[in-house]
Every structure is written in structure tokens, then in C-alpha cells.
């Protein structure tokens, strides 16, 4: 027994000595070795890190060339994660409702945000506490429905109404959209009679499937139905007149309008934005620290440059009807490259608005640090603007 233990102890000492010798051997030289406190610089290094190759990042899609869902009163198109795989957290849609049309009462397992592009509509909402709101919207207005809030949209006036929608779920339509006609058409009429306290005959004319957007009579823009609107107080209303507010940023290059939960208290999960760029202007390189961005081009032609995960860069040009998805934290810029002013509408999937910019870093970081970062003498570091511009004006040719 003693001899066996002696052999085990000697073997342990030998192994330990070998390990120590190996570590001592490793510590010899100066090629970035590390052994406890004993570390040194690498003797061989790269001047810059090689760029990674691989497939380009696809972050744009055409919303208005996607599949259409049309019924008697209008249509809708959507772009979800199915068509744009990078868009994991936000889906977008384009809704068009004829004069006299109404998108039937429904609700979602995600929140819904919308920007009214043209026309007028009346929105009816009933929240989980049974509080109802009937409110009229026009161009430049937003609506926001938290998940589970039942709602309907009906056109007012002789012109169609169309809006750009966003949802805080990349697969919102597959994860739960529930409509009144689809639900009630599946019930036995006797069960409906019992539930609502009316005769079976009251349900004889219910459609046998989903009506989605139903055509009806045109409602006058200033008629009794329009005047029946009753808007809730600021903290509880589902409507916000974004374009009637002062822009967050206004420069010779354009304007940026923002509607976060600060301006629109109901909108707790999505912040709306409208960006207007003059010809040649740019929304400077920036990133959002805590939100993904989805945006849609209403007017003009834009170039979006994306500094994507895994150190990849992608550039895409967008025309009206196309959309882009910018993942959280990714650097990006938006430039107007068309012959006319550009207008972009979109959302961030957060109720707060945070934007960090490259120009702010360059302006506020010590010059000796920038000189080190770029490997140039401090005297060669440019004098960057001390005040952030956000939207730069077009560059004047020299």
C-alpha cells in the first residue's frame, strides 16, 4: 500500500514538473505569451484585420410588389420575416381602403402602428377594460393599438384611405390575427343566440367566412358618423397627429419627426418616425442602441449603407414601395440619391428613442485617441464639427 502511494506521489510530482517546465518554456520569447502576470506584446501582428468574405447581407425588400390580400372594400400587402429573414422583430404592411370600405373589427397578438399617408378614416377601439374610443384621422396622423385591443378602420369621405403599418413581431400575421366575421361565422347560431340574447334569425345573414375589408356606403367627411367621434384624453388616446408637431430635427438638409411614448403615451412598444431629405442630403451614420428599425420609402430614391453584424457592409438603393430593416446596434446612413426630395416613414421597436452617431464620437473623443485609432499623427486629425448635424445638407461642388 505504501509503495503504491509512493509511486502515485512521484508521478504527480513528475507531471507537475513537466507542466511547470512547459509553462516556463511557453513564457520564453515575446510572441504575445501569457502566464499569470508574465505577459508581453506580440512580435508579429496585422496592420489591419482582413475583411470577411461571404454572401452579402440582404436587408431590403419590396413591400408593394408582395402578395396582395384583396376583398370588396380594399386590400393589404405585407412583408414579414418569411420574405425578409433578417426582419425578425418588425413586420410591415400597406393598407388601402376604398371610399365606403371598412377593415372589420379584429385584434392581434402584437401591437399595431400606422401612418396615414392619404385620405381620412375613423378608427374604433375598445380596450380590455371596455373603454371605447372613436377617433378621426387624416394624412400625417398615427394610430397605435396595443396587442389585444380590438379595433376597426373605416374610410371617411369620397377618397380612399391608405396607410403604412408596422407590427412589433416579424411574423405577426402567423402568430395571431383574429377577426369578427371569421370567428362568428364558425359558431352555431344557437350558441350565438344564447351568448347575445337575440333570436337565431339575427345571425342568418352573417357571412360564412372572413370579410376582411368590406365595401359599404360612402360616409361623408363631415357627416353625422364623422361627428360621432369621441377622442380619449392624451394619455389614453390611440391617435397622434405627428406631422402637426414640430420636428425633432430641422436643418437645411431636411427634417426628422419622432413620435415615441414621450410624445404619444399609448405607443409603448413602437416609436414612429418620418424622415424628409432634400436632394443630396443624408441622415448621418448612426445606430440605435436598443431598437431595430424598419422603414418604407414613400417618395424619392435613397441609398442605405448598413454596417451589419459580423463586420459586413451592405449598400442598397430603395425606390418608393420598398422597405429596409436595420438590426439593433447596426451602423447605418440614409442618403437621398434621387432627383427630388425623399420621404421615408418607419418605426423603431421601442417606446423610447435613442440614436448614437459617429459624428458625435469624432467630435467629442480626444484628438490623441483618434490619432491612435487611425494610425496618423495628431496634427493630421481633421477638425470635426463640435455640434452634431444629424441631417447633413447636400455637398456643394467646388
Coordinates of C-alpha atoms in Angstrom, one line a residue:
X1 CA 0.0 0.0 0.0
X2 CA 2.8 2.4 1.0
X3 CA 4.7 1.6 -2.2
X4 CA 1.7 2.2 -4.3
X5 CA 1.0 5.6 -2.7
X6 CA 4.7 6.5 -3.1
X7 CA 4.5 5.8 -6.9
X8 CA 1.4 7.9 -7.2
X9 CA 3.1 10.8 -5.4
X10 CA 6.2 10.6 -7.5
X11 CA 4.1 10.5 -10.7
X12 CA 2.2 13.6 -9.6
X13 CA 5.4 15.5 -8.9
X14 CA 6.7 14.5 -12.4
X15 CA 3.6 15.6 -14.1
X16 CA 3.6 18.9 -12.2
X17 CA 7.2 19.5 -13.0
X18 CA 6.5 18.8 -16.7
X19 CA 3.6 21.2 -16.6
X20 CA 5.8 23.9 -14.9
X21 CA 8.5 23.3 -17.5
X22 CA 6.0 23.6 -20.3
X23 CA 4.7 26.9 -18.9
X24 CA 8.3 28.2 -18.4
X25 CA 9.1 27.2 -22.0
X26 CA 5.9 29.0 -23.2
X27 CA 6.9 32.1 -21.3
X28 CA 10.2 32.3 -23.2
X29 CA 10.1 34.6 -26.2
X30 CA 7.9 37.6 -26.9
X31 CA 5.1 36.4 -29.2
X32 CA 2.1 37.6 -27.1
X33 CA 2.7 34.9 -24.4
X34 CA 0.7 34.9 -21.2
X35 CA 1.3 33.1 -18.0
X36 CA -0.2 34.8 -15.0
X37 CA 1.4 38.2 -14.6
X38 CA 4.0 37.4 -17.2
X39 CA 2.7 38.7 -20.5
X40 CA 4.2 40.5 -23.4
X41 CA 3.4 42.1 -26.8
X42 CA 3.1 40.1 -29.9
X43 CA 6.1 40.1 -32.1
X44 CA 4.0 39.5 -35.2
X45 CA 0.8 41.4 -35.9
X46 CA -1.6 42.5 -38.6
X47 CA -1.7 46.2 -39.7
X48 CA -5.5 45.8 -40.1
X49 CA -7.9 42.9 -39.8
X50 CA -8.8 41.4 -43.1
X51 CA -12.4 41.9 -44.2
X52 CA -14.6 38.8 -44.1
X53 CA -15.9 37.4 -47.3
X54 CA -19.2 35.7 -47.8
X55 CA -22.7 36.4 -49.1
X56 CA -23.9 40.0 -48.9
X57 CA -26.4 41.0 -46.2
X58 CA -30.0 41.2 -47.6
X59 CA -31.8 43.8 -45.6
X60 CA -34.3 45.3 -48.1
X61 CA -37.5 44.1 -49.8
X62 CA -40.3 45.4 -52.0
X63 CA -43.4 45.7 -49.9
X64 CA -45.6 46.9 -52.7
X65 CA -44.7 44.1 -55.1
X66 CA -45.6 41.4 -52.5
X67 CA -48.7 39.2 -52.4
X68 CA -52.0 41.1 -52.2
X69 CA -54.9 40.2 -50.0
X70 CA -57.9 41.9 -51.6
X71 CA -61.6 41.8 -50.7
X72 CA -64.6 44.0 -51.8
X73 CA -63.6 47.1 -49.8
X74 CA -59.8 47.2 -50.3
X75 CA -56.5 45.4 -50.0
X76 CA -53.4 44.9 -48.0
X77 CA -49.9 43.7 -48.6
X78 CA -47.3 42.7 -46.0
X79 CA -43.7 41.9 -45.7
X80 CA -42.7 39.6 -42.8
X81 CA -39.8 37.5 -41.8
X82 CA -40.9 35.0 -44.4
X83 CA -40.0 37.4 -47.2
X84 CA -37.2 39.3 -45.4
X85 CA -35.5 36.8 -43.0
X86 CA -33.4 39.5 -41.3
X87 CA -36.6 41.2 -40.1
X88 CA -37.1 39.1 -37.0
X89 CA -38.8 41.7 -34.8
X90 CA -40.8 44.0 -37.1
X91 CA -43.3 43.3 -39.9
X92 CA -44.7 45.9 -42.2
X93 CA -47.9 46.3 -44.3
X94 CA -49.6 48.6 -46.7
X95 CA -53.3 49.1 -46.2
X96 CA -55.7 50.5 -48.8
X97 CA -59.4 51.0 -48.0
X98 CA -61.9 52.2 -50.7
X99 CA -64.2 55.1 -50.0
X100 CA -67.0 53.4 -48.1
X101 CA -64.8 50.5 -47.1
X102 CA -64.0 49.2 -43.6
X103 CA -61.4 46.9 -42.2
X104 CA -63.5 44.8 -39.9
X105 CA -63.1 44.6 -36.1
X106 CA -60.1 42.5 -35.2
X107 CA -57.1 42.2 -32.9
X108 CA -53.5 40.9 -32.8
X109 CA -51.1 39.2 -30.5
X110 CA -48.7 42.1 -31.5
X111 CA -49.0 45.8 -31.3
X112 CA -50.0 47.7 -34.5
X113 CA -48.7 51.1 -35.5
X114 CA -49.8 53.1 -38.7
X115 CA -49.0 56.3 -40.5
X116 CA -51.9 57.7 -42.6
X117 CA -50.4 58.6 -46.0
X118 CA -53.6 59.9 -47.7
X119 CA -57.3 60.1 -47.2
X120 CA -59.3 60.1 -44.0
X121 CA -60.6 57.3 -41.7
X122 CA -62.4 56.7 -38.5
X123 CA -60.9 54.3 -36.0
X124 CA -62.9 52.5 -33.4
X125 CA -61.0 50.8 -30.5
X126 CA -62.2 49.0 -27.4
X127 CA -59.6 48.3 -24.8
X128 CA -59.5 45.3 -22.3
X129 CA -61.2 47.5 -19.7
X130 CA -64.1 48.1 -22.0
X131 CA -63.2 51.7 -22.7
X132 CA -64.2 52.7 -26.2
X133 CA -62.6 55.4 -28.4
X134 CA -63.9 56.6 -31.8
X135 CA -61.5 59.0 -33.5
X136 CA -61.0 60.5 -36.9
X137 CA -57.6 60.6 -38.6
X138 CA -56.1 62.3 -41.7
X139 CA -52.8 62.5 -43.5
X140 CA -49.8 62.6 -41.2
X141 CA -51.7 61.1 -38.3
X142 CA -50.7 57.9 -36.4
X143 CA -52.7 55.2 -34.8
X144 CA -51.3 52.7 -32.3
X145 CA -53.2 49.6 -30.9
X146 CA -51.6 47.6 -28.1
X147 CA -51.8 43.9 -28.5
X148 CA -55.2 42.6 -27.8
X149 CA -57.0 45.9 -28.3
X150 CA -59.9 45.3 -30.7
X151 CA -60.1 47.8 -33.5
X152 CA -61.6 48.7 -36.9
X153 CA -60.7 51.2 -39.6
X154 CA -63.4 52.8 -41.8
X155 CA -62.8 55.3 -44.6
X156 CA -64.4 58.8 -44.3
X157 CA -65.2 60.9 -47.3
X158 CA -65.1 60.3 -51.1
X159 CA -61.4 59.4 -51.4
X160 CA -59.7 56.1 -50.5
X161 CA -57.5 56.0 -47.4
X162 CA -54.2 54.3 -47.3
X163 CA -51.7 53.8 -44.5
X164 CA -48.3 52.2 -43.8
X165 CA -48.5 49.8 -40.9
X166 CA -45.9 48.1 -38.7
X167 CA -46.1 45.4 -36.0
X168 CA -43.7 44.5 -33.2
X169 CA -43.4 40.9 -34.4
X170 CA -41.7 39.7 -37.5
X171 CA -44.3 37.0 -38.0
X172 CA -47.3 38.9 -36.7
X173 CA -49.9 37.5 -39.1
X174 CA -48.9 33.9 -38.3
X175 CA -48.7 34.5 -34.6
X176 CA -52.3 35.7 -34.2
X177 CA -54.7 38.0 -36.0
X178 CA -58.3 37.4 -35.1
X179 CA -61.3 38.8 -36.9
X180 CA -65.0 39.2 -36.0
X181 CA -66.5 37.7 -39.2
X182 CA -64.2 34.7 -39.3
X183 CA -64.9 34.0 -35.6
X184 CA -68.6 34.4 -35.6
X185 CA -69.1 32.5 -38.9
X186 CA -67.8 29.4 -37.2
X187 CA -70.2 29.4 -34.3
X188 CA -73.5 27.5 -34.2
X189 CA -76.3 30.1 -34.4
X190 CA -78.0 28.7 -31.3
X191 CA -74.8 29.3 -29.3
X192 CA -74.7 32.9 -30.7
X193 CA -78.3 33.4 -29.7
X194 CA -77.6 32.3 -26.2
X195 CA -74.5 34.4 -25.9
X196 CA -76.0 37.7 -27.2
X197 CA -79.6 37.3 -26.1
X198 CA -81.2 37.6 -29.6
X199 CA -83.0 35.2 -31.9
X200 CA -81.3 32.8 -34.2
X201 CA -82.6 34.8 -37.2
X202 CA -80.4 37.7 -36.2
X203 CA -77.4 35.7 -37.4
X204 CA -78.9 34.4 -40.6
X205 CA -77.0 36.9 -42.8
X206 CA -73.6 36.6 -41.2
X207 CA -71.0 35.8 -43.9
X208 CA -69.8 32.3 -44.0
X209 CA -66.1 33.3 -43.8
X210 CA -63.8 36.3 -43.2
X211 CA -64.9 39.5 -45.0
X212 CA -61.6 41.3 -44.1
X213 CA -62.3 44.7 -45.8
X214 CA -65.9 45.1 -46.7
X215 CA -67.4 47.6 -49.1
X216 CA -70.2 49.7 -47.8
X217 CA -71.8 53.1 -48.3
X218 CA -69.6 56.1 -48.5
X219 CA -69.6 58.2 -45.3
X220 CA -69.4 61.9 -45.6
X221 CA -66.3 63.5 -44.3
X222 CA -68.4 65.9 -42.2
X223 CA -71.5 63.7 -41.8
X224 CA -73.1 62.5 -38.6
X225 CA -70.9 59.4 -38.4
X226 CA -67.8 61.5 -38.6
X227 CA -69.1 63.9 -36.0
X228 CA -69.8 61.0 -33.6
X229 CA -66.1 60.7 -32.8
X230 CA -65.1 60.8 -29.2
X231 CA -61.4 61.0 -28.5
X232 CA -59.9 60.0 -25.2
X233 CA -57.5 62.1 -23.2
X234 CA -53.9 62.5 -24.2
X235 CA -52.6 59.6 -22.1
X236 CA -55.1 57.1 -23.4
X237 CA -55.8 58.1 -27.0
X238 CA -54.8 55.8 -29.8
X239 CA -54.3 58.7 -32.2
X240 CA -51.4 61.1 -32.6
X241 CA -51.1 64.0 -35.1
X242 CA -47.4 63.6 -35.7
X243 CA -46.9 65.8 -38.7
X244 CA -48.7 68.6 -37.0
X245 CA -45.9 68.7 -34.4
X246 CA -42.6 70.4 -34.5
X247 CA -39.8 68.1 -36.0
X248 CA -37.2 66.8 -33.6
X249 CA -34.5 67.9 -36.1
X250 CA -34.7 70.5 -38.8
X251 CA -31.7 71.5 -40.9
X252 CA -31.2 72.9 -44.4
X253 CA -30.9 69.2 -45.5
X254 CA -34.3 68.1 -44.2
X255 CA -36.3 67.2 -41.1
X256 CA -36.8 64.3 -38.8
X257 CA -40.2 63.8 -37.0
X258 CA -40.3 61.4 -34.0
X259 CA -43.3 60.1 -32.0
X260 CA -42.1 58.0 -29.1
X261 CA -44.1 57.2 -26.0
X262 CA -43.0 60.6 -24.7
X263 CA -45.0 62.3 -27.4
X264 CA -47.6 59.6 -27.9
X265 CA -48.0 57.8 -24.5
X266 CA -50.1 54.9 -25.9
X267 CA -47.3 53.9 -28.2
X268 CA -45.3 52.0 -25.6
X269 CA -43.5 49.4 -27.9
X270 CA -43.0 51.3 -31.2
X271 CA -41.6 54.8 -31.9
X272 CA -42.8 56.3 -35.2
X273 CA -40.6 58.4 -37.4
X274 CA -40.8 60.4 -40.7
X275 CA -37.6 61.5 -42.4
X276 CA -37.6 64.1 -45.1
X277 CA -34.4 64.6 -47.1
X278 CA -33.6 67.3 -49.6
X279 CA -31.9 66.2 -52.8
X280 CA -28.4 65.0 -52.0
X281 CA -28.9 65.3 -48.2
X282 CA -28.0 62.5 -45.7
X283 CA -29.2 61.2 -42.3
X284 CA -25.7 60.8 -41.0
X285 CA -24.1 57.5 -39.9
X286 CA -25.7 56.4 -36.7
X287 CA -27.1 53.4 -34.7
X288 CA -29.9 52.7 -32.3
X289 CA -28.7 51.2 -29.1
X290 CA -31.9 49.4 -28.0
X291 CA -34.2 49.0 -31.1
X292 CA -34.5 47.6 -34.5
X293 CA -35.6 49.9 -37.3
X294 CA -38.0 49.2 -40.2
X295 CA -38.7 51.9 -42.8
X296 CA -40.5 52.4 -46.0
X297 CA -39.8 54.8 -48.9
X298 CA -42.8 56.9 -49.7
X299 CA -41.1 59.3 -52.1
X300 CA -37.7 59.7 -53.8
X301 CA -34.7 57.4 -54.1
X302 CA -32.5 56.6 -51.2
X303 CA -29.2 54.8 -50.6
X304 CA -28.9 52.9 -47.3
X305 CA -25.4 51.8 -46.2
X306 CA -25.5 49.2 -43.4
X307 CA -22.6 48.2 -41.2
X308 CA -24.0 44.8 -40.2
X309 CA -23.1 42.1 -37.7
X310 CA -20.0 40.1 -38.3
X311 CA -18.3 43.1 -39.7
X312 CA -20.2 43.0 -43.0
X313 CA -21.2 46.1 -45.0
X314 CA -24.1 46.2 -47.4
X315 CA -25.4 49.0 -49.6
X316 CA -28.8 49.1 -51.2
X317 CA -30.8 51.7 -53.2
X318 CA -34.5 51.9 -52.5
X319 CA -37.4 53.4 -54.5
X320 CA -41.0 54.1 -53.5
X321 CA -42.7 51.0 -52.3
X322 CA -39.5 49.3 -50.9
X323 CA -38.5 48.9 -47.3
X324 CA -35.4 48.3 -45.2
X325 CA -34.8 46.6 -41.9
X326 CA -31.8 47.7 -39.7
X327 CA -31.0 45.3 -36.8
X328 CA -30.4 46.7 -33.4
X329 CA -27.0 48.3 -33.0
X330 CA -26.0 48.2 -36.6
X331 CA -24.5 51.4 -38.0
X332 CA -26.3 52.9 -41.0
X333 CA -26.9 56.0 -43.0
X334 CA -29.6 57.1 -45.4
X335 CA -28.8 59.4 -48.4
X336 CA -31.2 60.9 -50.9
X337 CA -29.7 60.0 -54.3
X338 CA -32.7 60.8 -56.5
X339 CA -33.6 64.0 -58.4
X340 CA -36.4 65.0 -55.9
X341 CA -36.9 65.3 -52.2
X342 CA -37.2 61.9 -50.4
X343 CA -39.7 60.9 -47.7
X344 CA -39.3 57.9 -45.5
X345 CA -41.7 56.6 -42.9
X346 CA -40.9 53.9 -40.3
X347 CA -40.6 52.6 -36.7
X348 CA -38.3 51.5 -34.1
X349 CA -39.4 48.6 -31.9
X350 CA -39.1 50.6 -28.6
X351 CA -41.2 53.2 -26.9
X352 CA -38.1 55.3 -26.3
X353 CA -36.0 56.9 -29.0
X354 CA -32.2 56.7 -28.7
X355 CA -29.8 57.5 -31.5
X356 CA -26.0 57.3 -31.3
X357 CA -23.9 58.9 -34.0
X358 CA -20.4 58.5 -35.5
X359 CA -20.1 62.3 -35.8
X360 CA -20.7 62.7 -32.0
X361 CA -17.8 60.3 -31.3
X362 CA -15.5 62.1 -33.7
X363 CA -16.4 65.5 -32.3
X364 CA -16.1 64.5 -28.6
X365 CA -13.3 62.0 -28.4
X366 CA -9.8 63.4 -27.6
X367 CA -7.7 64.1 -30.7
X368 CA -4.8 61.9 -29.4
X369 CA -7.2 59.0 -29.2
X370 CA -8.5 59.5 -32.8
X371 CA -4.9 59.8 -34.0
X372 CA -4.2 56.4 -32.3
X373 CA -7.3 54.8 -33.7
X374 CA -6.5 55.8 -37.3
X375 CA -2.7 55.5 -37.0
X376 CA -2.0 59.0 -38.1
X377 CA -0.1 61.9 -36.4
X378 CA -2.3 64.0 -34.2
X379 CA -1.7 67.1 -36.4
X380 CA -3.4 65.2 -39.3
X381 CA -6.6 64.6 -37.4
X382 CA -9.4 66.6 -39.0
X383 CA -11.2 69.3 -37.1
X384 CA -14.6 67.7 -36.9
X385 CA -17.8 69.7 -36.2
X386 CA -18.3 70.2 -32.5
X387 CA -22.0 70.3 -33.0
X388 CA -23.9 67.3 -34.3
X389 CA -25.8 67.9 -37.5
X390 CA -27.9 64.7 -37.7
X391 CA -29.1 65.6 -41.3
X392 CA -26.4 67.0 -43.4
X393 CA -27.1 69.4 -46.3
X394 CA -26.1 68.4 -49.9
X395 CA -22.4 68.9 -50.7
X396 CA -21.9 71.9 -52.9
X397 CA -19.5 71.1 -55.8
X398 CA -16.2 73.0 -55.6

